[in-house]
Amino acid sequence: MEHNIRIELVDEANRKPIPRDSASLGFGRHFTDHMFLMNYSTEKGWHDPRIQPHQPLCLDPAATVLHYGQQVFEGLKAYRAEGGGINLFRYQKNFERMNRSCKRLQIPALDVEKAIAGLKELIRIDQDWIPTDEGCALYVRPTVIGIDPFLGVRPSSTYLFYILLGPVGAYYPEGFNPISIYVSDNYVRAVAGGTGEAKTGGNYAASLVAQKEAQDAGCSQVLWLDARERKYVEEVGTMNIMFRINDELITSPLTGSILPGVTRDSVLQLAKEWGVHVSERLLSIDEVVEAAKDGSLKEIFGCGTAAIIAPVKQFVYQGETYQVADGGTGELSARLYKTILDIQYGRTAGPEGWVERIDM
Ligand SMILES: *Cc1c(COP(=O)(O)O)cnc(C)c1O
């Protein structure tokens, strides 16, 4: 094998039962039998790529990641392709982003070739776990953690990279279920110069308190405003967010506090191809409120790998609830969802290079 991946397989007798009931798969609850790992040290760089049984990690309790959060992760999906094989969707972008996140967290750049070789081999080994039902996929979670057993605040000199796989269910098994979102003006997620552009665990730990507020207000996600003026809409939960006001599709520009989503980029490209007037511009919450009041707010939707498109039926801001159009799923939201899913499953050819079929 060109990357010399060491492989230790789980005995047939000890394999976990593969969940077959796609309706109860959910998200992030099931993991396949194996995982890919490799280590980094200053002397050896990224080394010892290996596939092992999915099992607890052995870390020193002083490990950097456990105290100072030196960690980054990614999230992407593999799909059972129309006509056989397995499709990966724009995964190079995930690894590019992972390396940008690494840079921000002072983690040495990942050996992307080794990581991708490991990913493909891991998927081959655990391919029986990829669900077949519409909307279901194999979720891929690459992660890097600093593991020096040392309590000083400095970048770790040793790291562990690993990839977990797990089958995930359709986000909308019975059709779209538009969500309610809560505009937080007590808390902020990120500020330019901070870590909002990086996919790093600490961002999510810091968001939990606002998520609780949202839930208390009967909403499922937080809509974050910019940290400086608490005025411009930025992101929702773990998704980028888009607004259609009349015929303009608006999303925040990548200001330094926004996570540059692969789905965001895909939505913008498709919408432009379809002739939609697309604007990456600052959009104030006041403008959104006005548009909701005068009827020009046609759609709001979140976009990210897990849900692809998450239509929003209403938002709560400063104690007021505003409905988005008729509260149903907008036409652009539905078209984007269907098109992206069709491309991911290989039923429609997407733009050049979006889908790579790996033969099993
Ligand atoms: C992962 C993530 C997104 C969406 O990125 P995708 O590449 O589309 O999955 C958006 N915002 C935040 C904060 C995220 O963590």
Coordinates of C-alpha atoms and ligand atoms in Angstrom, one line a residue:
M1 CA 0.0 0.0 0.0
E2 CA 1.5 3.3 -1.1
H3 CA 0.9 5.1 2.3
N4 CA 1.8 2.0 4.3
I5 CA -1.3 2.1 6.4
R6 CA -1.1 -0.5 9.2
I7 CA -4.4 -2.2 9.5
E8 CA -5.8 -4.0 12.5
L9 CA -9.3 -5.3 11.9
V10 CA -12.0 -6.2 14.4
D11 CA -12.6 -10.0 14.4
E12 CA -15.7 -10.9 12.5
A13 CA -17.2 -12.3 15.8
N14 CA -16.7 -9.0 17.6
R15 CA -18.2 -6.7 14.9
K16 CA -21.0 -4.5 16.0
P17 CA -24.5 -5.0 14.5
I18 CA -25.0 -2.4 11.8
P19 CA -28.1 -0.4 12.5
R20 CA -30.5 -1.0 9.6
D21 CA -33.5 1.1 10.8
S22 CA -32.7 4.4 9.1
A23 CA -35.6 6.2 10.9
S24 CA -33.8 5.7 14.2
L25 CA -30.2 6.5 13.1
G26 CA -30.2 10.1 14.2
F27 CA -27.0 12.0 14.0
G28 CA -23.7 11.3 15.7
R29 CA -24.9 8.3 17.8
H30 CA -23.5 5.3 15.9
F31 CA -19.9 4.7 15.0
T32 CA -18.5 2.1 12.6
D33 CA -16.1 -0.7 13.7
H34 CA -12.9 1.0 12.8
M35 CA -11.1 4.4 12.9
F36 CA -8.1 5.9 11.2
L37 CA -5.3 7.5 13.2
M38 CA -1.9 9.0 12.7
N39 CA 0.5 10.8 15.0
Y40 CA 2.6 13.9 14.7
S41 CA 5.9 14.6 16.4
T42 CA 8.4 17.4 15.6
E43 CA 11.1 14.8 14.7
K44 CA 8.9 12.5 12.5
G45 CA 6.2 14.8 11.2
W46 CA 2.9 12.9 10.5
H47 CA 3.7 9.2 10.9
D48 CA 2.3 5.8 11.7
P49 CA -0.9 5.9 9.7
R50 CA -3.1 3.1 10.9
I51 CA -6.6 1.7 11.0
Q52 CA -7.7 0.2 14.3
P53 CA -10.9 -0.9 16.0
H54 CA -13.0 2.1 17.1
Q55 CA -12.1 2.3 20.8
P56 CA -11.3 4.8 23.6
L57 CA -8.2 6.8 23.2
C58 CA -5.4 6.6 25.8
L59 CA -4.4 10.2 26.7
D60 CA -2.4 11.6 29.6
P61 CA -4.8 13.6 31.7
A62 CA -2.4 16.6 31.3
A63 CA -2.8 16.5 27.5
T64 CA -2.9 19.9 25.9
V65 CA -6.3 19.4 24.3
L66 CA -8.0 18.6 27.6
H67 CA -6.8 21.9 29.3
Y68 CA -6.4 24.5 26.6
G69 CA -8.6 23.1 23.8
Q70 CA -6.0 22.8 21.1
Q71 CA -8.2 21.0 18.7
V72 CA -9.8 21.2 15.3
F73 CA -12.3 19.1 13.4
E74 CA -14.2 18.6 10.2
G75 CA -17.5 17.2 9.1
L76 CA -18.3 15.7 5.7
K77 CA -20.4 12.8 4.3
A78 CA -20.0 9.8 2.0
Y79 CA -23.0 8.7 0.0
R80 CA -24.0 5.4 -1.5
A81 CA -23.9 6.4 -5.2
E82 CA -26.5 5.7 -7.8
G83 CA -25.3 2.8 -9.8
G84 CA -22.7 1.6 -7.2
G85 CA -19.6 2.9 -5.6
I86 CA -19.4 5.6 -3.0
N87 CA -19.5 9.4 -3.5
L88 CA -17.5 11.9 -1.6
F89 CA -18.7 15.5 -1.9
R90 CA -16.1 18.3 -2.2
Y91 CA -14.0 16.7 0.5
Q92 CA -10.8 18.5 -0.6
K93 CA -12.4 21.7 0.6
N94 CA -12.8 20.1 4.1
F95 CA -9.2 19.2 4.2
E96 CA -8.1 22.7 3.0
R97 CA -10.3 24.2 5.7
M98 CA -8.9 21.9 8.3
N99 CA -5.4 23.1 7.5
R100 CA -6.6 26.7 7.8
S101 CA -8.1 25.8 11.2
C102 CA -4.8 24.1 12.2
K103 CA -2.9 27.2 11.3
R104 CA -5.2 29.4 13.5
L105 CA -4.7 26.9 16.4
Q106 CA -0.9 26.6 15.9
I107 CA -1.3 23.0 14.9
P108 CA 1.2 21.8 12.3
A109 CA -0.3 21.4 8.8
L110 CA -1.9 18.0 8.2
D111 CA -0.4 15.7 5.6
V112 CA -3.5 15.9 3.5
E113 CA -2.5 13.1 1.1
K114 CA -2.0 10.7 4.0
A115 CA -5.2 11.7 5.6
I116 CA -7.2 11.3 2.3
A117 CA -5.6 7.9 1.7
G118 CA -6.6 6.9 5.2
L119 CA -10.1 8.2 4.8
K120 CA -10.7 6.2 1.6
E121 CA -9.2 3.0 3.0
L122 CA -11.3 3.4 6.2
I123 CA -14.5 3.9 4.1
R124 CA -13.6 0.8 2.1
I125 CA -13.2 -1.3 5.2
D126 CA -16.5 -0.1 6.8
Q127 CA -18.5 0.3 3.6
D128 CA -21.3 -2.0 4.8
W129 CA -22.2 0.7 7.3
I130 CA -23.2 3.2 4.6
P131 CA -27.0 3.4 4.8
T132 CA -29.0 3.0 1.7
D133 CA -32.1 4.9 2.4
E134 CA -32.8 8.3 0.8
G135 CA -31.2 11.2 2.7
C136 CA -29.0 8.9 4.8
A137 CA -25.2 8.9 4.6
L138 CA -22.0 8.0 6.3
Y139 CA -20.8 11.0 8.3
V140 CA -17.0 11.5 8.5
R141 CA -15.4 13.3 11.4
P142 CA -11.7 14.1 11.0
T143 CA -10.2 15.5 14.2
V144 CA -6.8 16.7 15.4
I145 CA -5.8 17.1 19.1
G146 CA -2.7 18.3 20.9
I147 CA -1.5 15.5 23.2
D148 CA 1.6 16.7 25.0
P149 CA 1.4 15.7 28.7
F150 CA 2.3 19.3 29.8
L151 CA 0.4 22.0 31.6
G152 CA 2.2 25.0 30.3
V153 CA 0.3 27.1 27.7
R154 CA 2.2 26.6 24.4
P155 CA 1.4 24.7 21.3
S156 CA 1.7 21.0 21.8
S157 CA 4.7 19.3 20.1
T158 CA 2.8 16.0 19.6
Y159 CA -0.6 15.5 18.0
L160 CA -3.1 12.8 17.1
F161 CA -5.2 12.9 14.0
Y162 CA -8.1 10.6 13.7
I163 CA -11.1 9.9 11.6
L164 CA -14.4 8.5 12.9
L165 CA -17.2 7.3 10.7
G166 CA -20.9 6.9 11.6
P167 CA -24.1 6.3 9.7
V168 CA -26.5 9.2 10.0
G169 CA -30.2 9.4 9.2
A170 CA -32.1 11.7 6.9
Y171 CA -32.5 15.1 8.4
Y172 CA -36.1 15.2 7.2
P173 CA -37.4 11.7 7.0
E174 CA -41.0 13.0 6.5
G175 CA -40.2 16.1 4.5
F176 CA -38.9 19.5 5.6
N177 CA -39.6 20.5 9.1
P178 CA -38.9 24.3 9.2
I179 CA -37.2 25.5 12.4
S180 CA -37.6 28.4 14.8
I181 CA -34.5 30.4 15.5
Y182 CA -33.6 32.8 18.4
V183 CA -31.6 35.9 17.8
S184 CA -29.1 36.2 20.6
D185 CA -28.2 39.7 21.8
N186 CA -26.7 38.6 25.1
Y187 CA -24.0 36.4 23.7
V188 CA -21.7 36.4 20.6
R189 CA -20.1 33.5 18.8
A190 CA -17.1 35.0 17.2
V191 CA -15.3 38.2 16.3
A192 CA -12.9 38.9 13.4
G193 CA -9.4 38.1 14.7
G194 CA -10.9 35.4 17.0
T195 CA -11.5 31.7 16.1
G196 CA -14.8 32.0 14.3
E197 CA -13.3 31.1 11.0
A198 CA -11.8 27.9 12.4
K199 CA -13.7 24.7 13.1
T200 CA -12.5 24.3 16.6
G201 CA -14.3 22.7 19.6
G202 CA -14.0 25.8 21.9
N203 CA -16.4 27.8 19.6
Y204 CA -19.1 25.2 20.3
A205 CA -18.5 25.0 24.1
A206 CA -18.9 28.8 24.1
S207 CA -22.2 28.6 22.2
L208 CA -24.0 26.3 24.6
V209 CA -25.2 29.0 27.0
A210 CA -26.9 30.8 24.1
Q211 CA -28.3 27.5 22.8
K212 CA -29.9 27.1 26.2
E213 CA -31.5 30.5 25.9
A214 CA -32.8 29.6 22.5
Q215 CA -34.3 26.4 23.8
D216 CA -35.9 28.3 26.7
A217 CA -37.5 30.6 24.1
G218 CA -38.9 27.6 22.2
C219 CA -36.3 27.8 19.4
S220 CA -34.0 25.1 18.2
Q221 CA -31.0 27.2 17.1
V222 CA -29.3 30.5 17.8
L223 CA -29.0 33.2 15.1
W224 CA -25.8 35.0 15.9
L225 CA -25.3 38.7 15.3
D226 CA -21.9 40.2 14.8
A227 CA -19.9 40.8 18.0
R228 CA -19.0 44.5 17.5
E229 CA -22.3 46.1 16.8
R230 CA -24.7 43.2 17.5
K231 CA -26.5 44.3 14.4
Y232 CA -25.5 42.1 11.4
V233 CA -26.7 38.5 11.0
E234 CA -23.8 36.0 10.8
E235 CA -24.6 32.3 11.3
V236 CA -27.1 30.0 12.8
G237 CA -26.0 27.2 15.2
T238 CA -23.6 25.1 13.2
M239 CA -24.8 26.4 9.8
N240 CA -24.3 29.4 7.6
I241 CA -27.5 31.4 7.0
M242 CA -29.2 32.8 4.0
F243 CA -32.1 35.2 3.5
R244 CA -34.2 35.8 0.4
I245 CA -35.6 39.3 0.4
N246 CA -37.7 39.8 -2.7
D247 CA -35.5 38.2 -5.3
E248 CA -32.1 38.8 -3.6
L249 CA -30.4 35.9 -1.9
I250 CA -28.3 37.4 0.9
T251 CA -25.6 35.9 3.1
S252 CA -22.9 37.4 5.3
P253 CA -19.6 37.9 3.6
L254 CA -16.7 36.0 5.0
T255 CA -15.8 38.8 7.5
G256 CA -13.4 36.8 9.6
S257 CA -16.0 35.7 12.1
I258 CA -17.9 33.4 9.8
L259 CA -17.1 29.7 9.2
P260 CA -16.6 29.4 5.5
G261 CA -19.0 26.5 4.9
V262 CA -18.7 24.1 1.9
T263 CA -22.5 24.0 1.7
R264 CA -22.6 27.9 1.7
D265 CA -20.2 27.9 -1.2
S266 CA -22.2 25.3 -3.0
V267 CA -25.5 27.1 -2.5
L268 CA -23.9 30.4 -3.8
Q269 CA -22.5 28.7 -6.9
L270 CA -25.8 27.0 -7.8
A271 CA -27.9 30.0 -7.1
K272 CA -25.7 32.1 -9.4
E273 CA -25.9 29.5 -12.1
W274 CA -29.7 29.6 -11.8
G275 CA -29.6 33.4 -12.4
V276 CA -30.6 34.3 -8.8
H277 CA -29.4 37.7 -7.7
V278 CA -26.8 36.6 -5.0
S279 CA -25.3 39.1 -2.5
E280 CA -22.6 38.5 0.0
R281 CA -23.2 41.6 2.0
L282 CA -23.8 42.8 5.6
L283 CA -27.4 42.4 6.5
S284 CA -28.7 44.0 9.6
I285 CA -31.3 42.3 11.8
D286 CA -33.4 45.5 11.5
E287 CA -33.5 45.0 7.7
V288 CA -34.7 41.4 8.3
V289 CA -37.4 42.6 10.7
E290 CA -38.6 45.2 8.3
A291 CA -38.7 42.7 5.5
A292 CA -40.7 40.3 7.6
K293 CA -43.1 43.1 8.4
D294 CA -43.6 44.3 4.9
G295 CA -43.8 40.9 3.3
S296 CA -40.6 41.1 1.3
L297 CA -38.9 38.4 3.4
K298 CA -39.5 35.3 1.3
E299 CA -37.2 32.7 2.8
I300 CA -34.6 32.1 5.5
F301 CA -32.6 28.9 5.6
G302 CA -29.5 27.5 7.3
C303 CA -27.0 25.5 5.2
G304 CA -24.4 23.0 6.4
T305 CA -23.3 19.4 5.8
A306 CA -25.6 17.8 8.3
A307 CA -29.0 19.2 7.2
I308 CA -27.9 20.5 3.8
I309 CA -30.7 23.1 3.9
A310 CA -32.7 23.9 7.0
P311 CA -35.7 26.2 6.3
V312 CA -36.6 28.6 9.0
K313 CA -40.3 29.3 9.7
Q314 CA -39.9 32.0 12.3
F315 CA -37.4 34.0 14.4
V316 CA -37.5 35.5 17.8
Y317 CA -35.8 38.8 18.4
Q318 CA -36.1 40.9 21.5
G319 CA -39.2 39.1 22.7
E320 CA -41.0 39.4 19.4
T321 CA -41.7 36.5 17.1
Y322 CA -41.6 37.1 13.4
Q323 CA -42.9 34.6 10.9
V324 CA -41.1 34.0 7.6
A325 CA -43.5 34.3 4.7
D326 CA -46.2 31.6 5.2
G327 CA -44.0 29.6 7.6
G328 CA -43.5 26.8 5.1
T329 CA -40.5 25.8 3.1
G330 CA -39.5 28.3 0.4
E331 CA -39.2 27.4 -3.2
L332 CA -35.5 28.2 -3.4
S333 CA -34.8 26.2 -0.2
A334 CA -36.6 23.2 -1.6
R335 CA -34.9 23.4 -5.0
L336 CA -31.4 23.8 -3.4
Y337 CA -32.0 20.8 -1.1
K338 CA -33.1 18.5 -3.9
T339 CA -30.4 19.6 -6.3
I340 CA -27.6 19.2 -3.8
L341 CA -28.8 15.8 -2.6
D342 CA -29.2 14.6 -6.3
I343 CA -25.6 15.7 -6.9
Q344 CA -24.3 14.0 -3.8
Y345 CA -26.0 10.7 -4.7
G346 CA -24.8 11.0 -8.3
R347 CA -28.3 11.3 -9.8
T348 CA -27.5 14.7 -11.4
A349 CA -24.1 15.8 -12.6
G350 CA -23.0 18.8 -10.5
P351 CA -20.3 21.3 -11.3
E352 CA -17.0 19.9 -12.3
G353 CA -15.1 18.2 -9.4
W354 CA -17.9 18.3 -6.8
V355 CA -18.3 14.6 -6.5
E356 CA -15.6 11.9 -6.5
R357 CA -16.7 8.3 -6.8
I358 CA -14.5 5.9 -4.9
D359 CA -14.7 2.3 -6.2
M360 CA -15.1 -0.3 -3.5
Ligands
LIG1 C1 -19.4 23.3 10.0 C2 -20.0 24.6 10.2 C3 -20.7 25.3 9.2 C4 -21.1 24.6 7.9 O1 -20.0 24.2 7.1 P1 -20.2 23.1 6.0 O2 -18.9 22.9 5.4 O3 -21.2 23.5 5.0 O4 -20.7 21.8 6.7 C5 -21.2 26.5 9.4 N1 -21.0 27.2 10.5 C6 -20.4 26.6 11.6 C7 -20.2 27.4 12.8 C8 -19.9 25.3 11.4 O5 -19.2 24.7 12.4

